[in-house]
Amino acid sequence: MAATMIQKLSGNDENGNQVYIKRDDLLPFSLGGNKVRIAEQFYADMRKKGCDTMIIYGSRHSNLCRVLSDLCCSRGTPCLMICSHEEHEDTSPTGNTHLIEWTNTEILPCAKDEIAQTVDRAMAQVRARGGTPYYIYGDRTGTGNEGVAAEAYAEAYGEIQEFECANGWEFDYIFCPSGTGATQSGLICGHLLAGDRKKIMGLLISSRETSRARQVIRTGVRAYFAAHQAIPPDCLEDEIILLDQYRQAGYGLYDERVETVIREQYRSNGIPLDPIYTGKAFWGMTEYLRTSGIGHSRILFLHTGGTPLFFDYVMSSGAGQQENV
Amino acid sequence: MAATMIQKLSGNDENGNQVYIKRDDLLPFSLGGNKVRIAEQFYADMRKKGCDTMIIYGSRHSNLCRVLSDLCCSRGTPCLMICSHEEHEDTSPTGNTHLIEWTNTEILPCAKDEIAQTVDRAMAQVRARGGTPYYIYGDRTGTGNEGVAAEAYAEAYGEIQEFECANGWEFDYIFCPSGTGATQSGLICGHLLAGDRKKIMGLLISSRETSRARQVIRTGVRAYFAAHQAIPPDCLEDEIILLDQYRQAGYGLYDERVETVIREQYRSNGIPLDPIYTGKAFWGMTEYLRTSGIGHSRILFLHTGGTPLFFDYVMSSGAGQQENV
């Protein structure tokens, strides 16, 4: 995979910081985004484990499910999606919903408190057809595959190092949205292996408990190191930095401050950000930089993609929709 | 501008052709597409001519208007858009409509037979405010700027040559959608200057008369050469190749054959094509290759972008909309 570009953003930071963005939204498969790298890791792991049918899990907004559905379709691999929803949740189709329908992926709808049972049902269904199922998150409780997704950004970290090397300086901070924690775990692995002085800053975008989010990242990093016959250094705990004050009312919820940042970035840099992940995280980063006293630093924001969510927002923006997607 | 990637498409061509695609949809500004390169040329020409206010023209689907609006916005340049519509045309907002609204661009609605008068009005309006207007197509009749847009793909042709050079072989054909003719004109200029043996194949996507389309391309190429103090070689007439049998019922109209190709390319290569430009042209190319006897050739399709139109289609596809956008 060719390295994605890193570009400097226009616009002045009042504290003299220089802000760059890594355009993983431009990865060339299935509308791009961090999930392209992560999907490739899950797919490779499935093959390594001798499985032939992919079972994926996510909501109707899920970028990972879009990319994995498409990847499986392009390679002739059957795919089942456990599609979670909260009771009373809006279930109108999103761009990702439609795109998943274009593939061969079979949908199993599932209430949020019935995931384990639905995983069981999906696994049994695949076996009954003579297939060997692979559930991306491991066993029925979502345990056992913690290190796989971290591989993606442990590897992509090398692209950031190459950029730094070519420029003769290092970033001081990397900011990224933190949802499942897989991207942040991978960046932390890359950082620990490089032994550099950067700080990896995750911006929580959902209402996941902060302690739980820390634990998921810790487990991901440890599993990655274990898979490489190593253990993470003692400083790991200090390297897990989560900003939980910018999640607003929770996953998928945002107010006009996030909307303003989305329009500003489109207007000043022609860059699409969505309100659920990248726009909310970018807003959080901006607020954090403004209030934390960080100055004259080199900042990298990882654009984790989600172009379909950007268009969900664009198409709804005429309706003046706010506070909720 | 960094070169966009050229990738080989999966899928077998029954005549043994190898089909590649150049991903100009991934150009990193304003959702990408050929219009990013073309907009930069118009903007540079505006500055060169000492003007300070951009006047643009297009329909509510217009990718060029999206990109030029955003480019002007990002550089603090005022912009007016003459927005054309046919009588009885569906005028519901598209992705591009919304994105243009996000910028500072002022909209002047205009019936298709009142363009010259509306250009006059826009120019007068700018002058009354003390500005110096630049109309991208030249004078009120759209004459005088024919060579500007051709610069974009005359320049981008170099990227294709670099790819060929690195691989040690040349493409036999380059296919592209032909709407305004600017992209094809540019490619023909690049080809004539290189003196290579490639054929540049334009697929007409609108109901513009073929003879008129030829004339626009001829004028574009001649104007480009004139701007570089040269005249095009005598063979120019033979180099303007337009396929007009794949336009279906005209601009914006398409049937299920185009839809099938769009889904196939998404499913097999994760590539978004839209039904108005790239999907229709890709379908036309596929039909042409199947029926023309071309075999064992290296084919390049230029992906001219239009991601917002892809999402207009995706979001409407649940409704089973066909035959018309």
Short mmCIF file of C-alpha atoms in Angstrom, two decimals, chain B residues 37-290:
data_model
loop_
_atom_site.label_atom_id
_atom_site.label_comp_id
_atom_site.label_asym_id
_atom_site.label_seq_id
_atom_site.Cartn_x
_atom_site.Cartn_y
_atom_site.Cartn_z
CA ARG B 37 -6.71 20.30 -11.97
CA ILE B 38 -8.93 22.39 -14.24
CA ALA B 39 -10.01 24.75 -11.44
CA GLU B 40 -6.35 25.45 -10.61
CA GLN B 41 -5.78 26.47 -14.24
CA PHE B 42 -8.77 28.83 -14.28
CA TYR B 43 -7.71 30.33 -10.98
CA ALA B 44 -4.14 30.91 -12.20
CA ASP B 45 -5.50 32.45 -15.41
CA MET B 46 -7.74 34.78 -13.41
CA ARG B 47 -4.74 36.05 -11.43
CA LYS B 48 -2.60 36.34 -14.54
CA LYS B 49 -5.26 38.55 -16.12
CA GLY B 50 -5.36 40.83 -13.09
CA CYS B 51 -8.90 39.88 -12.05
CA ASP B 52 -10.13 39.42 -8.50
CA THR B 53 -13.63 37.94 -8.75
CA MET B 54 -14.49 34.56 -10.26
CA ILE B 55 -17.66 34.00 -12.29
CA ILE B 56 -18.46 30.36 -12.92
CA TYR B 57 -21.16 28.54 -14.81
CA GLY B 58 -22.76 25.11 -14.45
CA SER B 59 -25.72 23.01 -13.39
CA ARG B 60 -26.64 21.87 -9.88
CA HIS B 61 -24.65 18.67 -10.60
CA SER B 62 -21.53 20.60 -11.56
CA ASN B 63 -18.29 19.23 -10.18
CA LEU B 64 -16.36 22.16 -11.62
CA CYS B 65 -18.56 24.64 -9.77
CA ARG B 66 -18.11 22.70 -6.53
CA VAL B 67 -14.33 22.77 -6.81
CA LEU B 68 -14.04 26.37 -8.04
CA SER B 69 -16.36 27.58 -5.25
CA ASP B 70 -14.24 25.81 -2.69
CA LEU B 71 -10.96 26.98 -4.23
CA CYS B 72 -12.13 30.61 -4.24
CA CYS B 73 -13.43 30.27 -0.69
CA SER B 74 -10.14 28.81 0.54
CA ARG B 75 -8.22 31.72 -1.03
CA GLY B 76 -10.57 34.51 -0.03
CA THR B 77 -11.65 35.24 -3.62
CA PRO B 78 -15.28 36.25 -4.23
CA CYS B 79 -17.17 33.89 -6.53
CA LEU B 80 -20.49 34.08 -8.41
CA MET B 81 -22.12 31.02 -9.92
CA ILE B 82 -24.49 31.19 -12.86
CA CYS B 83 -26.58 28.12 -12.18
CA SER B 84 -28.25 26.85 -15.33
CA HIS B 85 -31.39 24.79 -15.45
CA GLU B 86 -33.71 23.52 -18.15
CA GLU B 87 -37.38 24.36 -17.91
CA HIS B 88 -39.22 21.66 -15.89
CA GLU B 89 -35.86 20.29 -14.64
CA ASP B 90 -35.73 18.62 -11.26
CA THR B 91 -34.01 21.20 -9.10
CA SER B 92 -33.82 19.28 -5.84
CA PRO B 93 -30.43 19.79 -4.17
CA THR B 94 -27.55 17.44 -4.96
CA GLY B 95 -24.42 16.86 -2.91
CA ASN B 96 -22.68 19.47 -5.04
CA THR B 97 -25.52 21.96 -4.48
CA HIS B 98 -25.13 21.64 -0.71
CA LEU B 99 -21.35 21.89 -0.84
CA ILE B 100 -21.50 25.04 -2.97
CA GLU B 101 -23.86 26.50 -0.35
CA TRP B 102 -21.18 25.89 2.28
CA THR B 103 -18.85 28.31 0.49
CA ASN B 104 -19.29 32.06 -0.02
CA THR B 105 -20.38 31.62 -3.63
CA GLU B 106 -23.35 33.71 -4.69
CA ILE B 107 -25.85 31.87 -6.91
CA LEU B 108 -27.49 33.46 -9.95
CA PRO B 109 -30.16 31.08 -11.27
CA CYS B 110 -30.47 31.15 -15.05
CA ALA B 111 -32.55 29.46 -17.74
CA LYS B 112 -30.47 27.68 -20.39
CA ASP B 113 -31.35 30.25 -23.08
CA GLU B 114 -30.40 33.28 -20.99
CA ILE B 115 -26.77 32.58 -20.23
CA ALA B 116 -25.24 35.53 -22.12
CA GLN B 117 -27.58 38.00 -20.42
CA THR B 118 -26.83 36.49 -17.03
CA VAL B 119 -23.08 36.72 -17.67
CA ASP B 120 -23.58 40.42 -18.48
CA ARG B 121 -25.54 40.91 -15.29
CA ALA B 122 -22.91 39.10 -13.19
CA MET B 123 -20.05 41.11 -14.71
CA ALA B 124 -21.92 44.39 -14.11
CA GLN B 125 -22.70 43.38 -10.54
CA VAL B 126 -19.02 42.69 -9.80
CA ARG B 127 -17.88 45.96 -11.38
CA ALA B 128 -20.50 47.92 -9.45
CA ARG B 129 -18.89 46.61 -6.27
CA GLY B 130 -15.45 47.74 -7.45
CA GLY B 131 -14.27 44.26 -8.43
CA THR B 132 -12.63 43.02 -11.63
CA PRO B 133 -14.62 40.03 -12.90
CA TYR B 134 -13.24 36.94 -14.62
CA TYR B 135 -15.69 34.71 -16.45
CA ILE B 136 -14.13 31.28 -16.79
CA TYR B 137 -15.34 30.79 -20.36
CA GLY B 138 -14.24 34.20 -21.67
CA ASP B 139 -16.82 36.65 -23.01
CA ARG B 140 -20.61 36.66 -22.65
CA THR B 141 -20.93 34.02 -25.40
CA GLY B 142 -18.42 31.75 -23.69
CA THR B 143 -15.63 32.52 -26.15
CA GLY B 144 -11.99 33.45 -25.57
CA ASN B 145 -10.71 31.12 -22.85
CA GLU B 146 -10.67 27.86 -24.80
CA GLY B 147 -7.09 26.88 -24.13
CA VAL B 148 -7.03 27.41 -20.36
CA ALA B 149 -8.74 24.23 -19.20
CA ALA B 150 -6.72 22.12 -21.68
CA GLU B 151 -3.55 23.05 -19.76
CA ALA B 152 -4.66 20.76 -16.93
CA TYR B 153 -4.52 17.45 -18.76
CA ALA B 154 -1.74 18.47 -21.11
CA GLU B 155 0.25 18.71 -17.86
CA ALA B 156 -1.25 15.58 -16.24
CA TYR B 157 -0.27 13.65 -19.37
CA GLY B 158 3.26 13.76 -17.98
CA GLU B 159 2.16 11.62 -15.03
CA ILE B 160 0.94 8.95 -17.43
CA GLN B 161 4.24 9.06 -19.30
CA GLU B 162 6.18 8.68 -16.06
CA PHE B 163 4.12 5.61 -15.18
CA GLU B 164 4.76 4.13 -18.62
CA CYS B 165 8.45 4.89 -18.38
CA ALA B 166 8.69 3.20 -14.96
CA ASN B 167 6.95 0.12 -16.39
CA GLY B 168 8.78 -0.01 -19.70
CA TRP B 169 5.67 -0.05 -21.88
CA GLU B 170 3.01 2.33 -23.21
CA PHE B 171 -0.77 2.37 -23.06
CA ASP B 172 -2.48 1.81 -26.40
CA TYR B 173 -5.65 3.71 -25.51
CA ILE B 174 -6.79 6.27 -22.96
CA PHE B 175 -10.55 6.45 -22.43
CA CYS B 176 -12.25 9.36 -20.66
CA PRO B 177 -15.73 10.81 -20.26
CA SER B 178 -16.19 13.75 -22.64
CA GLY B 179 -18.53 16.45 -21.33
CA THR B 180 -17.16 19.96 -21.77
CA GLY B 181 -14.28 18.46 -23.76
CA ALA B 182 -11.61 20.13 -21.62
CA THR B 183 -10.09 16.93 -20.28
CA GLN B 184 -9.98 15.26 -23.67
CA SER B 185 -8.50 18.40 -25.29
CA GLY B 186 -5.74 18.39 -22.70
CA LEU B 187 -4.97 14.71 -23.18
CA ILE B 188 -4.83 15.22 -26.96
CA CYS B 189 -2.37 18.12 -26.47
CA GLY B 190 -0.20 15.93 -24.24
CA HIS B 191 -0.35 13.12 -26.77
CA LEU B 192 0.51 15.37 -29.73
CA LEU B 193 3.43 16.93 -27.87
CA ALA B 194 4.72 13.49 -26.86
CA GLY B 195 4.35 12.23 -30.42
CA ASP B 196 3.41 8.78 -29.13
CA ARG B 197 1.08 6.21 -30.73
CA LYS B 198 -1.71 6.22 -28.14
CA LYS B 199 -5.31 6.89 -29.06
CA ILE B 200 -7.34 9.24 -26.86
CA MET B 201 -10.94 8.05 -26.82
CA GLY B 202 -13.63 10.42 -25.56
CA LEU B 203 -16.99 8.98 -24.56
CA LEU B 204 -19.74 11.52 -25.02
CA ILE B 205 -22.00 11.57 -21.99
CA SER B 206 -24.36 14.36 -23.00
CA SER B 207 -26.61 15.01 -25.98
CA ARG B 208 -24.25 17.67 -27.35
CA GLU B 209 -24.06 17.24 -31.16
CA THR B 210 -20.99 15.20 -32.06
CA SER B 211 -19.85 17.76 -34.64
CA ARG B 212 -20.17 20.51 -32.00
CA ALA B 213 -18.19 18.40 -29.50
CA ARG B 214 -15.44 17.88 -32.11
CA GLN B 215 -15.33 21.59 -32.77
CA VAL B 216 -15.01 22.46 -29.06
CA ILE B 217 -12.12 20.02 -28.67
CA ARG B 218 -10.43 21.26 -31.85
CA THR B 219 -10.73 24.85 -30.62
CA GLY B 220 -9.36 23.88 -27.20
CA VAL B 221 -6.33 22.15 -28.67
CA ARG B 222 -5.61 25.01 -31.09
CA ALA B 223 -5.94 27.59 -28.32
CA TYR B 224 -3.57 25.59 -26.11
CA PHE B 225 -0.98 25.41 -28.87
CA ALA B 226 -1.43 29.11 -29.68
CA ALA B 227 -0.85 30.00 -26.02
CA HIS B 228 2.44 28.11 -26.30
CA GLN B 229 3.37 29.87 -29.57
CA ALA B 230 2.83 26.76 -31.65
CA ILE B 231 0.33 25.20 -34.03
CA PRO B 232 -0.97 21.66 -33.73
CA PRO B 233 0.19 19.11 -36.31
CA ASP B 234 -1.95 18.38 -39.37
CA CYS B 235 -3.06 15.05 -37.95
CA LEU B 236 -5.14 16.83 -35.26
CA GLU B 237 -8.42 16.01 -36.96
CA ASP B 238 -7.65 12.26 -36.83
CA GLU B 239 -6.74 12.48 -33.16
CA ILE B 240 -10.15 13.72 -32.06
CA ILE B 241 -11.97 10.47 -31.47
CA LEU B 242 -15.45 10.68 -29.98
CA LEU B 243 -17.65 7.70 -29.28
CA ASP B 244 -21.21 8.96 -29.38
CA GLN B 245 -23.12 5.68 -29.26
CA TYR B 246 -22.99 5.30 -25.46
CA ARG B 247 -24.62 8.51 -24.31
CA GLN B 248 -27.98 6.81 -23.90
CA ALA B 249 -30.84 9.31 -23.68
CA GLY B 250 -28.52 12.26 -22.91
CA TYR B 251 -26.94 14.13 -20.04
CA GLY B 252 -27.86 12.70 -16.65
CA LEU B 253 -29.92 9.89 -18.15
CA TYR B 254 -28.88 6.26 -17.81
CA ASP B 255 -30.32 2.80 -17.65
CA GLU B 256 -29.63 -0.37 -15.69
CA ARG B 257 -26.59 -1.26 -17.82
CA VAL B 258 -24.76 1.74 -16.36
CA GLU B 259 -26.01 0.86 -12.88
CA THR B 260 -24.71 -2.69 -13.27
CA VAL B 261 -21.24 -1.44 -14.19
CA ILE B 262 -21.22 0.93 -11.20
CA ARG B 263 -22.04 -1.88 -8.78
CA GLU B 264 -19.56 -4.25 -10.44
CA GLN B 265 -16.68 -1.81 -10.10
CA TYR B 266 -17.56 -1.08 -6.49
CA ARG B 267 -17.87 -4.79 -5.75
CA SER B 268 -14.76 -5.96 -7.56
CA ASN B 269 -12.35 -3.05 -7.14
CA GLY B 270 -13.87 -0.85 -4.43
CA ILE B 271 -14.01 2.04 -6.90
CA PRO B 272 -16.87 4.58 -6.92
CA LEU B 273 -18.26 5.54 -10.35
CA ASP B 274 -21.23 7.85 -10.86
CA PRO B 275 -24.01 7.37 -13.41
CA ILE B 276 -23.66 10.80 -15.08
CA TYR B 277 -19.99 10.82 -16.05
CA THR B 278 -17.59 8.06 -15.05
CA GLY B 279 -20.04 5.17 -14.77
CA LYS B 280 -21.62 5.90 -18.13
CA ALA B 281 -18.22 6.33 -19.76
CA PHE B 282 -16.84 3.18 -18.14
CA TRP B 283 -19.84 1.24 -19.40
CA GLY B 284 -19.31 2.70 -22.87
CA MET B 285 -15.64 1.73 -22.81
CA THR B 286 -16.52 -1.82 -21.78
CA GLU B 287 -19.06 -2.12 -24.60
CA TYR B 288 -16.65 -0.63 -27.10
CA LEU B 289 -13.85 -3.01 -26.10
CA ARG B 290 -16.22 -5.95 -26.29
#
